[in-house]
Coordinates of C-alpha atoms in Angstrom, one line a residue:
Chain A
X11 CA -90.9 -59.8 -30.3
X12 CA -92.4 -62.2 -27.7
X13 CA -89.0 -64.2 -27.7
X14 CA -86.4 -65.2 -25.0
X15 CA -83.1 -64.9 -26.3
X16 CA -79.7 -66.6 -25.9
X17 CA -76.9 -67.3 -28.4
X18 CA -76.6 -70.1 -29.1
X19 CA -73.8 -71.6 -29.4
X20 CA -70.6 -70.3 -26.5
X21 CA -67.1 -72.4 -26.4
X22 CA -64.1 -71.2 -23.8
X23 CA -61.4 -72.4 -22.0
X24 CA -60.9 -74.2 -18.4
X25 CA -60.3 -71.7 -16.1
X26 CA -61.3 -68.3 -18.4
X27 CA -64.9 -67.2 -17.3
X28 CA -67.8 -67.2 -18.6
X29 CA -70.7 -65.4 -19.8
X30 CA -73.5 -66.1 -20.7
X31 CA -75.7 -63.5 -22.6
X32 CA -80.0 -63.5 -22.5
X33 CA -82.4 -60.4 -23.5
X34 CA -85.7 -60.5 -21.4
X35 CA -89.1 -58.9 -23.6
X36 CA -91.3 -58.1 -21.2
X37 CA -90.5 -55.3 -19.0
X38 CA -92.7 -56.2 -16.3
X39 CA -91.5 -59.8 -15.5
X40 CA -90.4 -59.4 -11.4
X41 CA -88.4 -62.6 -11.2
X42 CA -85.7 -64.3 -13.4
X43 CA -83.6 -67.0 -14.0
X44 CA -81.1 -69.0 -15.2
X45 CA -81.4 -73.0 -15.4
X46 CA -78.9 -75.7 -16.7
X47 CA -79.5 -78.7 -18.5
X48 CA -77.1 -81.6 -18.5
X49 CA -77.2 -84.2 -21.8
X50 CA -80.5 -86.4 -20.8
X51 CA -81.8 -84.5 -17.7
X52 CA -83.8 -81.8 -16.3
X53 CA -83.3 -78.6 -15.4
X54 CA -81.0 -77.4 -12.7
X55 CA -82.0 -74.1 -11.0
X56 CA -78.5 -72.2 -10.8
X57 CA -80.0 -68.7 -9.4
X58 CA -82.3 -66.0 -9.7
X59 CA -82.2 -62.5 -9.5
X60 CA -85.2 -60.6 -8.6
X61 CA -86.4 -57.0 -10.7
X62 CA -85.5 -54.6 -8.4
X63 CA -81.9 -56.3 -8.0
X64 CA -79.1 -55.1 -10.6
X65 CA -76.2 -57.8 -9.4
X66 CA -77.0 -61.3 -7.4
X67 CA -73.1 -63.2 -6.8
X68 CA -72.8 -66.5 -5.2
X69 CA -70.3 -68.5 -5.2
X70 CA -68.9 -68.9 -9.0
X71 CA -71.5 -67.3 -10.5
X72 CA -72.8 -63.4 -11.0
X73 CA -75.9 -62.5 -12.6
X74 CA -76.2 -58.9 -13.7
X75 CA -79.1 -57.3 -14.7
X76 CA -79.6 -54.1 -17.0
X77 CA -83.5 -54.1 -16.5
X78 CA -83.6 -50.5 -19.0
X79 CA -82.1 -52.7 -22.1
X80 CA -83.8 -56.0 -21.1
X81 CA -80.5 -57.2 -21.1
X82 CA -79.2 -60.0 -17.9
X83 CA -76.1 -62.2 -18.1
X84 CA -74.9 -64.9 -16.4
X85 CA -70.9 -65.2 -15.7
X86 CA -69.3 -68.2 -14.7
X87 CA -66.0 -67.6 -13.2
X88 CA -62.7 -69.9 -12.7
X89 CA -65.0 -72.2 -15.6
X90 CA -64.4 -76.4 -15.2
X91 CA -64.9 -78.8 -18.2
X92 CA -67.8 -80.1 -15.5
X93 CA -70.5 -76.8 -16.1
X94 CA -70.1 -77.5 -20.3
X95 CA -74.4 -78.3 -20.3
X96 CA -77.2 -75.9 -21.6
X97 CA -77.8 -73.1 -19.9
X98 CA -81.4 -71.2 -20.6
X99 CA -82.0 -68.0 -19.3
X100 CA -86.1 -67.6 -18.1
X101 CA -88.6 -64.5 -17.6
X102 CA -91.4 -65.3 -15.3
X103 CA -94.4 -63.8 -17.5
X104 CA -98.1 -63.6 -15.8
X105 CA -100.4 -64.6 -17.8
X106 CA -104.4 -63.1 -17.4
X107 CA -106.4 -65.2 -15.4
X108 CA -103.7 -67.6 -16.1
X109 CA -101.0 -66.7 -12.7
X110 CA -97.2 -67.1 -13.7
X111 CA -95.5 -68.7 -16.5
X112 CA -91.8 -69.5 -16.8
X113 CA -90.9 -68.3 -20.7
X114 CA -87.4 -69.4 -22.0
X115 CA -84.9 -68.6 -24.6
X116 CA -83.3 -71.4 -27.3
X117 CA -80.5 -72.1 -24.5
X118 CA -76.8 -71.6 -24.7
X119 CA -74.6 -74.6 -24.9
X120 CA -71.3 -74.1 -23.7
X121 CA -68.6 -76.1 -24.2
X122 CA -65.0 -75.9 -22.2
X123 CA -62.2 -77.0 -23.9
X124 CA -59.0 -78.4 -21.2
Chain B
X26 CA -83.5 -78.0 -2.0
X27 CA -86.7 -78.9 -3.6
X28 CA -87.0 -82.4 -5.0
X29 CA -89.1 -83.7 -8.1
X30 CA -89.2 -86.6 -9.6
X31 CA -90.0 -88.5 -12.7
X32 CA -91.7 -92.0 -13.6
X33 CA -90.4 -93.8 -15.9
X34 CA -87.1 -92.3 -16.9
X35 CA -87.9 -93.7 -20.6
X36 CA -90.6 -95.6 -21.8
X37 CA -90.6 -97.3 -25.4
X38 CA -94.0 -98.1 -26.3
X39 CA -96.0 -99.3 -29.9
X40 CA -97.7 -97.4 -31.4
X41 CA -101.6 -96.7 -30.9
X42 CA -100.8 -97.9 -27.1
X43 CA -101.0 -94.8 -24.6
X44 CA -98.8 -93.9 -22.1
X45 CA -99.0 -92.3 -18.1
X46 CA -95.7 -90.5 -16.1
X47 CA -95.8 -89.8 -13.1
X48 CA -94.8 -86.7 -11.6
X49 CA -93.8 -86.1 -8.4
X50 CA -92.8 -83.4 -5.7
X51 CA -90.9 -84.9 -2.9
X52 CA -90.6 -82.4 0.1
X53 CA -93.0 -79.5 -0.4
X54 CA -96.9 -79.0 -2.1
X55 CA -97.5 -78.3 -5.5
X56 CA -101.0 -76.8 -6.0
X57 CA -98.9 -76.2 -9.3
X58 CA -97.5 -77.9 -11.5
X59 CA -96.5 -77.5 -15.5
X60 CA -95.5 -80.1 -18.5
X61 CA -92.9 -78.6 -21.1
X62 CA -92.0 -80.9 -24.8
X63 CA -88.9 -80.3 -25.4
X64 CA -87.2 -81.7 -28.8
X65 CA -83.2 -82.6 -29.5
X66 CA -80.9 -79.3 -29.3
X67 CA -84.5 -77.0 -28.7
X68 CA -85.5 -75.3 -25.4
X69 CA -88.8 -76.1 -23.8
X70 CA -92.3 -75.4 -25.0
X71 CA -94.9 -75.3 -22.3
X72 CA -97.7 -78.0 -23.6
X73 CA -100.1 -77.1 -19.9
X74 CA -100.4 -75.7 -16.7
X75 CA -101.6 -78.6 -14.4
X76 CA -103.1 -77.5 -11.1
X77 CA -104.9 -79.3 -8.2
X78 CA -108.4 -80.0 -8.2
X79 CA -109.4 -78.0 -11.3
X80 CA -108.5 -79.0 -14.7
X81 CA -105.1 -78.1 -16.8
X82 CA -104.8 -75.3 -18.8
X83 CA -103.9 -75.9 -22.0
X84 CA -101.5 -74.2 -24.4
X85 CA -103.1 -73.0 -28.1
X86 CA -101.9 -76.2 -30.2
X87 CA -101.8 -78.5 -27.5
X88 CA -104.9 -81.3 -28.0
X89 CA -106.0 -82.6 -24.4
X90 CA -107.5 -85.1 -25.0
X91 CA -104.3 -86.3 -26.5
X92 CA -101.9 -85.5 -23.8
X93 CA -104.4 -85.6 -20.5
X94 CA -103.3 -84.5 -17.2
X95 CA -104.7 -85.4 -13.8
X96 CA -103.3 -83.1 -11.2
X97 CA -104.8 -85.8 -8.0
X98 CA -103.1 -84.2 -5.3
X99 CA -100.5 -81.7 -3.9
X100 CA -97.7 -83.5 -4.3
X101 CA -98.5 -85.9 -7.6
X102 CA -99.6 -84.7 -12.0
X103 CA -100.0 -87.3 -14.5
X104 CA -99.5 -86.8 -18.7
X105 CA -101.2 -89.8 -20.6
X106 CA -100.1 -89.7 -24.1
X107 CA -103.1 -91.1 -25.2
X108 CA -103.0 -93.4 -29.2
X109 CA -99.4 -92.3 -28.9
X110 CA -97.7 -92.4 -32.5
X111 CA -94.0 -91.9 -33.3
X112 CA -93.9 -88.4 -33.8
X113 CA -94.8 -87.5 -30.4
X114 CA -91.1 -89.7 -28.7
X115 CA -89.9 -86.9 -27.5
X116 CA -89.0 -86.0 -24.0
X117 CA -91.5 -84.5 -21.3
X118 CA -90.2 -82.2 -18.7
X119 CA -92.4 -81.5 -15.7
X120 CA -92.0 -79.0 -12.8
X121 CA -93.1 -77.4 -9.5
X122 CA -94.5 -74.2 -8.7
X123 CA -92.7 -73.6 -5.0
X124 CA -93.4 -69.9 -2.9
X125 CA -90.6 -69.7 -0.3
X126 CA -90.5 -66.7 1.6
X127 CA -87.0 -66.2 2.3
X128 CA -85.3 -63.3 4.6
X129 CA -85.3 -60.6 1.1
X130 CA -89.1 -61.5 0.9
X131 CA -91.7 -63.5 -1.6
X132 CA -89.9 -66.0 -4.1
X133 CA -91.8 -67.9 -6.4
X134 CA -89.4 -71.2 -8.6
X135 CA -90.5 -74.0 -10.5
X136 CA -88.9 -77.0 -10.2
X137 CA -87.8 -79.3 -12.5
X138 CA -87.7 -83.5 -12.7
X139 CA -85.6 -85.0 -14.6
X140 CA -87.5 -85.8 -16.8
X141 CA -89.0 -88.7 -19.4
X142 CA -87.7 -89.4 -22.7
X143 CA -91.0 -91.3 -24.9
X144 CA -89.7 -93.3 -27.8
X145 CA -92.8 -94.5 -30.0
X146 CA -92.3 -97.0 -32.4

């Protein structure tokens, strides 16, 4: 298919690790992104990974990329209540004659319980 | 980091009126900006790609005469919802594309504005 897919909900306890998964479709996508959206707000870029990387770590965030399975994950260590939000993965897809566009997943709503 | 602003943050208008939403890249120049629409609890739907100095490219199913886009400068794109109707009520988000060359190489990133909540009565 042409969709980027994510599970819709994830609930964790404060202090645990959260893992949000995403599958994408275009094997030629060069960049994959994770964005965070809090209620009523725009999207905040959390991190990205280039397609020639398997892993990227940035403080509490770890991104893993499995190109063979077209699978992307975002791990949040020591999850806090302030991490409660919707997380979108996105792939940069090149469209003929239109350049690069972001294709978003449906978003995963992360709920962190104290 | 790169900052994108939108104005207004929310607007309520009567059916039949037109509403203009501004999107500005504050600390970088953006030849390309994007306009998205988001319904509650749903993902972002790309409406159009706005290119500085040329016509916007609209996605399939988006009426270009209804959603007018003007990208007159490298830091400003506007979306005008003409003759708005209640079904146009939504959350509109813009993004601006920035190109960066960090130590590891070329990087392209979209930075998003905070969104505009439109309610048409």
